[in-house]
Amino acid sequence: MRLTVAQAVVTFLANQWTERDGVEQRAVAGCFGIFGHGNVAGVGQALLQAQRTGSVELPYHLARNEQAMVHAAVGYARMKNRLSALACTASIGPGSTNMLTGAALATVNRIPVLLLPSDVFATRVAAPVLQELEDPRGYDVSVNDAFRPLSRFFDRVWRPEQLASALLGAMRVLTDPVETGAVTVCLPQDVQAEAYDFPDALFARRVWHVARPVPEPAAIDRAASVIRSARRPLIIAGGGVVYSEASAELDAFARATGIPVADTQAGKGALSWDHPNSVGGVGSTGTPVANRLAREADVIIGIGTRYSDFTTASRTAFAAPDVRFVNINVAGFDAAKQSAVSVVADARAGLTALRAALPASYKSDMSYVDAVAAWQREVDHAYHLGHGPLPAQSEVIGAVNDACGERDVVVQAAGSMPGDLQLLWRARDPKQYHVEYGYSCMGFEIAGALGIKLADPSREVFALVGDGSYLMMAQEIVTAVADGVKLVIVLVQNHGFASIGALSESLGSQRFGTSYRYRGADGDYDGDRLPVDLAANAESLGAHVIRCRGIAELTEGLKQAREAERLTVVHIETDPLSPVPSSESWWDVPVAEVSTLDTTRSARTAYDAAKRGQRQYL
């Protein structure tokens, strides 16, 4: 089949499928892109030809920011439990390097995304071309080499003959739950337009089986032995439980054993918040109930978690002197963390096998029902604080939680809201809670919400975004409006970086450089508030905007937004200094060891005391 390299890429991707548990779906369901001189006549022409002729199906979505389109692809793939992904094409130079942050985010979160950055001329006939980086160390170096450490698979197609191996290698990693992340195939702009006689077999319908690795029986026996000896075990449910669709198995295991279940940011919703074994988030921004149980636990059972510093409270969460770990994870790299007894397996398969290996008589001694009930009363109080004159952020979260139906989705990524959400949000569905907290990337929220809605249009999607994140990246409002994608964006305006402001204060840095104000006479940003109208900005991008003053208006605004047929921004101002319940936990952010500032010296004393609680778990 004689095609250009770009036409071959599009044709190949349109014929790739995944299958798990007998269910097939497209492996690459569409392509985000922004065209420039590096890809307009290559991948751009191929996508146009596919659309005009109907020869293959690979829908194209015009994005407004290259980083944002990768975030949207991450939202899509996570919503699809990593069984379907999107491709992203960008032009040479800045168009491609704008995708680097998105690549890092995808790889950190173990989410499949296919990146197709354009590259310099393979022939070098016109070198240096516009936007080419010239490196005196060699002519084969381009800015796209920056993708190498950020990608789980990287290749550059210098010749059409190399395309088949590059595409098959890319698909292998995209469909492997252990290896997956950003997959980068660089396409030199002249090679994209070059024709070649490709073998027909390359474009045959290909189904990639996504396996559920079963645990080794001996590993299950070792894990069951540790759990049988435990009196105070605690389960930590991570994102792997959600991706493997193992909520029913976790439910059955928890009910049978009585073991309490805490969750990570990626695992929230694996069990409904009102499940009798659910104790909420664990770690630096977890609930005090889960963190008390974590401190007392003699065995931690980690299921599908990578044990980030927030989950372990910078290795202070699990304080029992003899604490041991049992980890079920599809990746051996994660299963072995904390010197655990590791079970390398799919979460669903691992839970099923582990439950069968435990005697029916086994029950945990942990008592937590009364503590959970008391904590939920605290959550109710935080949701209805009556704070003034501006409302508290916890009240906004409560209003959004109440407005969400069981299958609706809340999206967040950065600032103070991820912590408040893990602490307070009541998730009722494994896909209701979507907080990107592996990379915690400001600007993910609106773009990620777009991808989520594309993945499942039947759900209402609420993007909670602070003013800091909004100013980082709001352009995909235009993309959503152009494609008729309905989102609800809750824009929380508190005139600065609320999260870093609070952290700065706790570390003795006095909220320096965290307010959106005019520069004052002393050189600091402590003058009057800036006359920034983000609601007007959103309106100028094509959004319908509802301005709210207070929680009563917010409640009504959310109701209207949910019922609306087009993208709606609900704007509300909040008090950045409003209180939030304590997680009774810690996060390791080093404080200056010497300082002339009393606030910094005091913070360093507290830091040194907290450091004494850190463990290596050897």
XYZ file of C-alpha atoms in Angstrom:
618
model
C 0.000 0.000 0.000
C 1.704 3.187 -1.127
C 1.213 5.884 1.503
C 3.134 8.722 3.009
C 4.606 8.005 6.411
C 1.998 10.267 8.022
C -0.838 8.544 6.141
C 0.560 5.202 7.281
C 0.600 6.370 10.908
C -3.052 7.446 10.763
C -4.133 4.262 8.970
C -2.255 2.064 11.430
C -3.619 3.797 14.541
C -7.198 3.575 13.293
C -6.874 -0.228 13.145
C -5.536 -0.822 16.668
C -7.819 -2.223 19.367
C -7.484 -3.393 22.954
C -9.277 -6.257 24.657
C -9.689 -7.121 28.316
C -12.229 -9.546 29.765
C -13.613 -10.063 26.269
C -14.447 -6.373 25.747
C -12.827 -4.644 22.774
C -12.375 -0.911 22.228
C -10.203 1.356 20.131
C -6.641 1.539 21.389
C -6.228 5.047 19.946
C -9.632 6.691 19.652
C -8.667 10.051 18.183
C -6.012 12.705 17.785
C -5.533 16.130 19.335
C -3.362 18.487 17.370
C -2.123 21.948 16.552
C -0.659 22.321 13.072
C 2.466 24.222 12.134
C 4.975 23.991 9.328
C 6.358 20.793 10.834
C 3.178 18.713 10.588
C 0.550 20.543 8.521
C 1.570 18.810 5.264
C 2.307 15.513 7.004
C 0.062 14.343 9.822
C -2.327 17.239 9.138
C -2.791 16.158 5.516
C -3.220 12.532 6.565
C -5.934 13.389 9.093
C -7.684 15.580 6.505
C -7.588 12.794 3.938
C -8.956 10.284 6.443
C -11.799 12.637 7.357
C -12.681 13.613 3.795
C -12.556 10.125 2.306
C -13.817 8.155 5.289
C -11.096 5.621 4.594
C -10.150 5.260 8.263
C -11.634 6.482 11.540
C -9.389 8.692 13.645
C -11.330 11.806 14.741
C -9.329 15.028 14.993
C -9.720 17.629 17.754
C -8.191 21.098 17.362
C -6.510 22.098 20.621
C -5.317 25.553 21.690
C -2.264 24.623 23.745
C 0.036 21.638 23.212
C 0.551 20.963 26.906
C -3.199 21.128 27.443
C -3.959 18.613 24.712
C -1.713 16.069 26.442
C -3.565 16.738 29.708
C -6.841 16.154 27.886
C -5.475 12.873 26.552
C -4.483 11.866 30.093
C -7.980 12.627 31.357
C -9.422 10.526 28.560
C -7.163 7.506 29.136
C -7.594 7.538 32.899
C -11.359 7.623 32.463
C -11.032 4.626 30.136
C -9.031 2.695 32.767
C -5.967 2.913 30.495
C -7.608 0.701 27.863
C -7.982 3.469 25.276
C -5.752 6.450 24.561
C -5.515 9.527 22.357
C -2.690 10.714 20.132
C -1.282 14.260 20.131
C 0.468 15.819 17.150
C 2.491 19.031 17.260
C 4.775 20.977 14.991
C 8.544 21.241 15.168
C 10.269 23.170 17.974
C 8.122 24.951 20.573
C 4.978 23.139 19.471
C 6.586 19.842 20.377
C 8.467 20.943 23.478
C 5.243 22.435 24.840
C 4.169 18.793 25.262
C 7.053 17.950 27.623
C 5.171 18.803 30.815
C 2.234 16.707 29.653
C 4.591 13.816 28.889
C 6.034 13.952 32.389
C 2.550 14.059 33.883
C 1.427 11.004 31.891
C 4.490 8.968 32.821
C 4.401 9.900 36.504
C 0.750 8.857 36.671
C 1.286 5.685 34.561
C -1.276 6.843 31.962
C -0.936 5.942 28.242
C -0.657 8.858 25.816
C 0.771 8.740 22.289
C 2.863 11.789 21.369
C 3.761 12.514 17.752
C 6.149 15.484 17.865
C 7.434 16.704 14.517
C 11.175 16.810 14.054
C 13.978 18.280 11.945
C 14.644 17.228 8.344
C 16.052 13.710 8.201
C 17.860 14.617 4.956
C 19.359 17.777 6.511
C 18.982 19.291 3.047
C 17.575 22.559 4.402
C 19.296 22.595 7.795
C 19.016 24.495 9.976
C 15.280 24.781 9.458
C 13.057 27.236 11.276
C 12.967 26.432 15.032
C 15.741 23.824 14.795
C 18.161 23.546 17.697
C 21.731 23.230 16.415
C 23.903 21.160 18.715
C 27.648 21.142 17.963
C 27.935 17.666 19.510
C 26.047 16.072 16.619
C 23.588 16.678 13.813
C 21.203 13.976 15.028
C 20.277 15.907 18.215
C 17.028 17.860 18.333
C 14.864 19.390 21.028
C 12.770 16.216 20.923
C 15.544 14.348 22.707
C 14.172 16.043 25.819
C 11.280 13.552 25.591
C 13.586 10.580 26.212
C 13.658 10.648 30.038
C 9.965 11.565 30.165
C 8.754 8.725 27.943
C 8.275 5.023 28.567
C 9.000 4.441 24.875
C 10.884 6.780 22.546
C 11.774 6.420 18.884
C 12.550 8.663 15.933
C 11.578 7.553 12.439
C 14.454 8.656 10.218
C 13.353 6.408 7.334
C 9.959 4.986 6.238
C 11.372 1.478 6.669
C 11.623 2.121 10.419
C 7.960 3.033 10.877
C 6.545 -0.456 11.399
C 8.866 -1.321 14.286
C 8.338 2.115 15.868
C 4.535 1.834 15.755
C 4.457 -1.742 17.036
C 6.838 -0.822 19.845
C 4.670 2.151 20.738
C 1.527 0.022 20.914
C 3.252 -2.585 23.069
C 3.970 0.014 25.748
C 0.664 1.870 25.420
C -1.224 -1.352 26.156
C 1.028 -2.659 28.953
C -0.275 -1.599 32.404
C 3.194 -2.155 33.862
C 5.201 -0.164 31.346
C 2.706 2.443 30.210
C 3.090 6.205 30.259
C 4.012 8.737 27.611
C 4.933 7.055 24.330
C 6.815 9.292 21.905
C 7.369 8.671 18.202
C 9.210 11.605 16.592
C 8.391 12.255 12.957
C 10.860 14.350 10.913
C 8.848 16.747 8.810
C 10.280 15.614 5.472
C 9.779 11.938 6.346
C 6.129 12.570 7.200
C 5.464 13.513 3.572
C 7.629 10.778 2.026
C 5.833 7.919 0.223
C 6.680 4.253 0.690
C 5.201 0.865 -0.263
C 4.110 -0.424 3.141
C 3.112 -4.087 3.609
C -0.663 -4.565 3.815
C -0.247 -6.620 6.981
C 0.814 -3.504 8.882
C -2.702 -2.096 8.525
C -4.679 -5.215 9.384
C -7.018 -4.979 12.364
C -4.855 -5.748 15.382
C -6.175 -6.504 18.877
C -3.844 -6.015 21.833
C -4.790 -8.166 24.828
C -4.487 -6.317 28.133
C -3.693 -9.050 30.597
C -4.710 -9.554 34.202
C -1.501 -11.090 35.575
C -2.353 -13.724 38.188
C -0.283 -13.947 41.359
C 2.271 -16.644 42.017
C 0.711 -19.083 44.538
C 3.789 -18.972 46.760
C 3.589 -15.167 46.883
C -0.076 -15.372 47.945
C 0.852 -17.883 50.663
C 3.547 -15.549 51.996
C 1.190 -12.570 51.958
C -1.630 -14.524 53.619
C 0.745 -15.673 56.340
C 1.666 -12.093 57.192
C -1.974 -10.969 57.213
C -3.064 -13.920 59.384
C -0.565 -12.778 62.005
C -1.850 -9.213 61.936
C -4.170 -7.840 64.595
C -4.353 -4.276 63.275
C -4.073 -4.390 59.463
C -4.959 -1.457 57.197
C -5.668 -1.572 53.467
C -4.511 1.287 51.252
C -6.411 1.321 47.962
C -4.541 3.028 45.140
C -5.309 3.820 41.537
C -4.599 0.242 40.509
C -7.847 -0.845 42.166
C -9.794 1.575 39.957
C -7.906 0.802 36.728
C -8.364 -2.942 37.178
C -12.059 -2.477 38.014
C -11.557 -4.320 41.295
C -14.017 -2.413 43.499
C -16.310 -5.440 43.943
C -13.376 -7.642 44.953
C -12.110 -5.003 47.402
C -15.614 -4.689 48.846
C -15.876 -8.455 49.355
C -12.366 -8.708 50.852
C -12.931 -5.837 53.290
C -16.329 -7.112 54.432
C -15.009 -10.652 54.914
C -11.988 -9.588 56.973
C -13.252 -6.408 58.657
C -10.050 -4.628 57.608
C -10.471 -0.844 57.255
C -9.770 0.645 53.828
C -7.993 3.965 53.336
C -7.429 5.422 49.901
C -4.926 7.500 47.956
C -5.751 10.382 45.631
C -5.885 7.985 42.653
C -7.776 5.331 44.629
C -10.539 7.482 46.087
C -13.907 6.090 45.054
C -12.645 2.503 44.875
C -15.066 2.066 47.783
C -17.972 4.428 48.326
C -17.394 6.913 51.144
C -20.222 5.363 53.182
C -18.977 1.776 52.866
C -18.716 0.297 56.383
C -14.962 -0.297 55.948
C -14.100 3.049 54.362
C -12.006 5.407 56.507
C -11.097 8.010 53.850
C -7.811 9.311 52.530
C -4.505 8.459 54.167
C -1.324 10.497 54.508
C -0.447 14.174 54.458
C -3.922 15.263 53.331
C -5.833 12.249 54.599
C -8.493 12.007 57.279
C -7.484 11.942 60.933
C -9.282 8.599 61.266
C -7.226 6.908 58.534
C -4.018 8.458 59.829
C -4.646 7.263 63.398
C -5.242 3.757 62.082
C -2.089 4.034 59.951
C -0.022 4.947 63.009
C -1.342 1.904 64.906
C -1.327 -0.644 62.073
C 0.963 -3.656 62.330
C 0.432 -4.636 58.670
C -0.199 -2.316 55.736
C -1.801 -3.943 52.677
C -1.088 -1.697 49.692
C -3.177 -2.490 46.629
C -2.290 -0.711 43.408
C -0.448 2.164 45.093
C 2.986 3.584 44.384
C 3.393 5.014 47.918
C 3.993 8.682 47.094
C 5.239 10.957 49.846
C 1.703 12.240 50.388
C 0.427 8.691 50.935
C 3.187 7.862 53.425
C 3.199 11.355 54.983
C 6.850 11.496 53.966
C 7.397 8.122 55.644
C 5.914 9.090 58.989
C 2.393 7.667 58.565
C 3.133 4.074 59.566
C 4.576 4.410 63.049
C 4.257 0.967 64.670
C 7.773 -0.308 65.468
C 7.091 -3.717 63.932
C 4.984 -2.583 60.974
C 5.164 -4.820 57.900
C 3.885 -4.374 54.353
C 2.077 -6.600 51.864
C 1.785 -5.074 48.403
C -0.349 -6.214 45.465
C 0.699 -4.393 42.318
C 0.869 -5.177 38.633
C 4.349 -3.605 38.593
C 7.118 -5.332 40.494
C 8.783 -1.937 40.943
C 5.873 -0.751 43.100
C 5.084 -4.099 44.703
C 8.559 -4.233 46.277
C 8.383 -0.810 47.944
C 8.676 -0.484 51.745
C 10.510 -3.849 51.809
C 7.135 -5.490 51.365
C 6.063 -9.044 50.844
C 5.252 -8.438 47.197
C 2.482 -9.965 45.121
C 3.015 -9.048 41.492
C -0.474 -9.280 40.031
C -3.489 -7.455 38.724
C -5.387 -5.942 41.655
C -8.577 -7.870 40.930
C -6.791 -11.190 40.503
C -4.608 -10.557 43.551
C -7.526 -9.704 45.833
C -9.482 -12.740 44.723
C -6.550 -15.061 45.397
C -5.691 -13.449 48.719
C -9.248 -13.700 50.004
C -9.328 -17.409 49.130
C -6.030 -17.933 51.007
C -7.292 -16.432 54.275
C -9.416 -18.505 56.666
C -13.077 -17.483 56.860
C -12.611 -16.949 60.595
C -9.980 -14.229 60.165
C -11.120 -10.813 61.427
C -9.271 -7.580 62.113
C -9.218 -6.211 65.671
C -9.312 -2.603 64.455
C -12.138 -0.485 65.862
C -13.059 2.513 63.768
C -16.832 2.758 63.264
C -17.410 5.401 65.955
C -14.376 7.406 64.827
C -15.628 7.433 61.216
C -19.074 8.611 62.339
C -17.502 11.412 64.383
C -15.338 12.417 61.422
C -18.333 12.589 59.091
C -19.944 15.008 61.517
C -16.809 17.156 61.147
C -17.161 16.983 57.380
C -20.780 18.120 57.648
C -19.616 21.041 59.781
C -16.897 21.984 57.247
C -19.457 21.815 54.423
C -21.785 24.222 56.285
C -19.298 26.411 58.119
C -21.110 29.707 57.617
C -17.783 31.461 57.221
C -17.816 35.142 56.348
C -17.772 37.605 54.837
C -16.485 35.355 52.022
C -17.242 31.617 52.170
C -14.670 28.968 53.002
C -13.308 26.662 50.336
C -14.675 23.687 52.285
C -18.179 25.104 51.788
C -17.596 25.338 48.033
C -16.456 21.707 47.985
C -19.561 20.732 49.965
C -21.841 22.536 47.523
C -20.187 20.860 44.529
C -20.331 17.466 46.261
C -24.060 17.940 46.859
C -24.612 19.052 43.248
C -22.846 16.010 41.819
C -24.861 12.968 40.912
C -23.435 9.565 41.701
C -21.875 9.213 38.238
C -20.707 12.816 37.883
C -16.994 13.584 37.972
C -15.017 16.201 39.887
C -11.639 17.198 38.403
C -8.758 18.876 40.195
C -4.966 18.869 40.201
C -3.127 21.593 42.083
C -3.237 24.164 44.849
C -5.043 23.777 48.148
C -8.026 21.955 46.702
C -6.457 18.479 46.198
C -5.735 18.317 49.912
C -9.161 19.590 50.913
C -10.798 17.208 48.445
C -8.975 14.120 49.698
C -9.854 15.138 53.226
C -13.507 16.029 52.662
C -14.909 14.696 49.368
C -17.516 11.941 49.566
C -16.930 9.800 46.474
C -19.719 7.443 45.480
C -18.368 5.914 42.270
C -14.907 4.698 41.188
C -14.876 7.304 38.422
C -16.367 10.244 40.320
C -13.097 11.538 41.764
C -10.393 12.595 39.295
C -7.554 14.435 41.029
C -4.227 14.423 39.173
C -1.817 14.316 42.076
C 1.163 12.443 40.705
C 2.487 15.572 38.998
C -0.026 18.005 40.567
C 0.136 20.172 37.478
C -1.456 23.604 37.556
C -3.599 23.995 34.464
C -4.617 20.337 34.198
C -8.179 20.886 35.410
C -10.007 22.323 32.385
C -8.020 20.355 29.808
C -8.347 17.149 31.824
C -12.089 17.704 32.165
C -12.347 17.981 28.388
C -10.696 14.586 27.955
C -12.890 13.026 30.631
C -16.061 14.274 28.968
C -14.886 12.953 25.589
C -14.284 9.574 27.230
C -17.756 9.407 28.786
C -20.263 11.999 27.532
C -22.979 10.458 29.740
C -21.429 11.977 32.869
C -21.507 15.583 34.027
C -17.961 16.809 34.594
C -17.173 19.491 37.200
C -13.724 21.080 36.921
C -12.777 22.782 40.194
C -10.115 25.361 39.365
C -8.493 28.081 41.414
C -7.410 31.417 40.011
C -3.759 30.328 39.901
C -4.469 27.259 37.769
C -6.969 29.165 35.638
C -4.355 31.768 34.735
C -1.908 28.993 33.873
C -4.130 27.351 31.274
C -7.731 28.196 30.429
C -7.470 27.993 26.626
C -9.209 24.652 26.283
C -12.475 26.372 27.147
C -12.318 27.452 23.500
C -11.674 23.876 22.368
C -14.626 22.571 24.380
C -16.911 25.328 23.087
C -15.860 24.688 19.480
C -16.542 20.955 19.802
C -19.809 21.458 21.690
C -18.451 19.700 24.785
C -20.450 20.646 27.876
C -18.421 21.131 31.083
C -19.144 22.779 34.415
C -16.139 24.828 35.517
C -16.238 26.035 39.121
C -13.824 28.964 39.214
C -12.716 29.702 42.773
C -11.180 33.151 43.059
C -9.097 33.871 46.157
C -6.602 36.322 44.629
C -3.436 34.283 44.955
C -1.821 30.928 45.619
C -3.816 29.723 48.632
C -1.995 26.409 49.019
C 1.547 27.730 48.736
C 0.550 30.727 50.818
C -0.470 28.475 53.687
C 2.606 26.267 53.215
C 4.849 29.334 53.080
C 3.412 30.582 56.357
C 3.879 27.197 58.050
C 7.522 27.151 56.914
C 8.247 30.625 58.220
C 8.239 32.354 54.828
C 5.287 34.638 55.657
C 3.253 34.003 52.463
C 5.929 35.861 50.479
C 5.146 36.097 46.750
C 1.823 34.268 46.927
C -0.736 37.081 46.565
C -2.119 38.558 43.356
C -1.691 42.244 44.290
C 0.062 45.374 43.087
C 3.687 45.705 44.065
C 3.865 47.898 47.175
C 6.288 50.608 48.221
C 8.510 48.099 50.058
C 8.900 45.962 46.925
C 6.575 43.160 48.018
C 3.235 42.317 46.370
C 1.208 43.695 49.267
C -0.681 46.541 47.599
C -4.321 46.597 46.530
C -5.818 43.599 44.777
C -5.370 43.479 41.030
C -8.477 44.376 38.995
C -8.563 40.953 37.324
C -11.978 39.688 36.237
C -11.593 35.993 35.470
C -15.321 35.562 34.955
C -15.206 38.129 32.174
C -12.202 36.347 30.733
C -14.083 33.042 30.655
C -17.039 34.773 29.016
C -14.731 36.145 26.333
C -13.630 32.589 25.540
C -17.200 31.552 24.775
C -18.351 30.233 28.146
C -21.684 30.960 29.753
C -20.825 32.518 33.127
C -22.761 32.543 36.398
C -21.397 34.875 39.080
C -22.188 33.813 42.641
C -21.931 35.647 45.929
C -22.122 33.227 48.803
C -23.008 29.563 49.100
C -26.751 29.963 48.538
C -26.119 31.550 45.135
C -23.464 28.925 44.397
C -25.930 26.126 45.095
C -28.415 27.647 42.674
C -25.673 28.385 40.134
C -24.466 24.785 40.189
C -28.023 23.580 39.659
C -28.384 25.837 36.617
C -24.968 24.808 35.286
C -25.750 21.125 35.627
C -28.987 21.573 33.702
C -27.394 23.766 31.019
C -26.635 22.391 27.577
C -23.355 24.233 27.049
C -20.107 24.885 28.869
C -20.781 26.977 31.960
C -18.378 28.684 34.348
C -19.620 29.231 37.903
C -17.525 31.934 39.560
C -17.239 32.523 43.312
C -14.809 34.354 45.577
C -13.560 32.615 48.730
C -11.461 33.460 51.763
C -7.940 32.010 51.337
C -7.447 32.091 55.110
C -10.558 30.083 55.984
C -10.075 27.069 58.275
C -10.050 23.409 57.293
C -9.954 20.369 59.625
C -6.532 18.944 60.404
C -5.336 15.713 58.821
C -3.128 15.081 61.873
C -0.286 14.351 59.498
C 2.892 15.857 58.031
C 4.628 16.551 54.737
C 8.398 16.919 54.431
C 9.239 20.313 52.912
C 12.700 21.381 54.148
C 13.001 24.635 56.076
C 16.065 26.885 55.931
C 18.559 25.583 58.494
C 19.823 29.061 59.367
C 17.951 32.359 59.134
C 17.770 35.876 60.526
C 13.951 35.621 60.547
C 12.254 34.521 63.765
C 9.435 32.894 61.786
C 11.880 30.729 59.841
C 13.855 29.724 62.940
C 10.639 28.695 64.698
C 9.517 26.690 61.673
C 12.905 24.943 61.539
C 12.517 23.825 65.156
C 9.146 22.256 64.316
C 10.623 20.694 61.180
C 13.493 19.055 63.076
C 11.007 17.576 65.549
C 8.845 16.131 62.777
C 11.859 14.671 60.966
C 12.515 12.414 63.943
C 9.390 10.446 63.050
C 10.597 9.435 59.574
C 11.245 5.760 58.863
C 13.112 3.821 56.189
C 10.906 0.702 56.518
C 13.818 -1.657 56.079
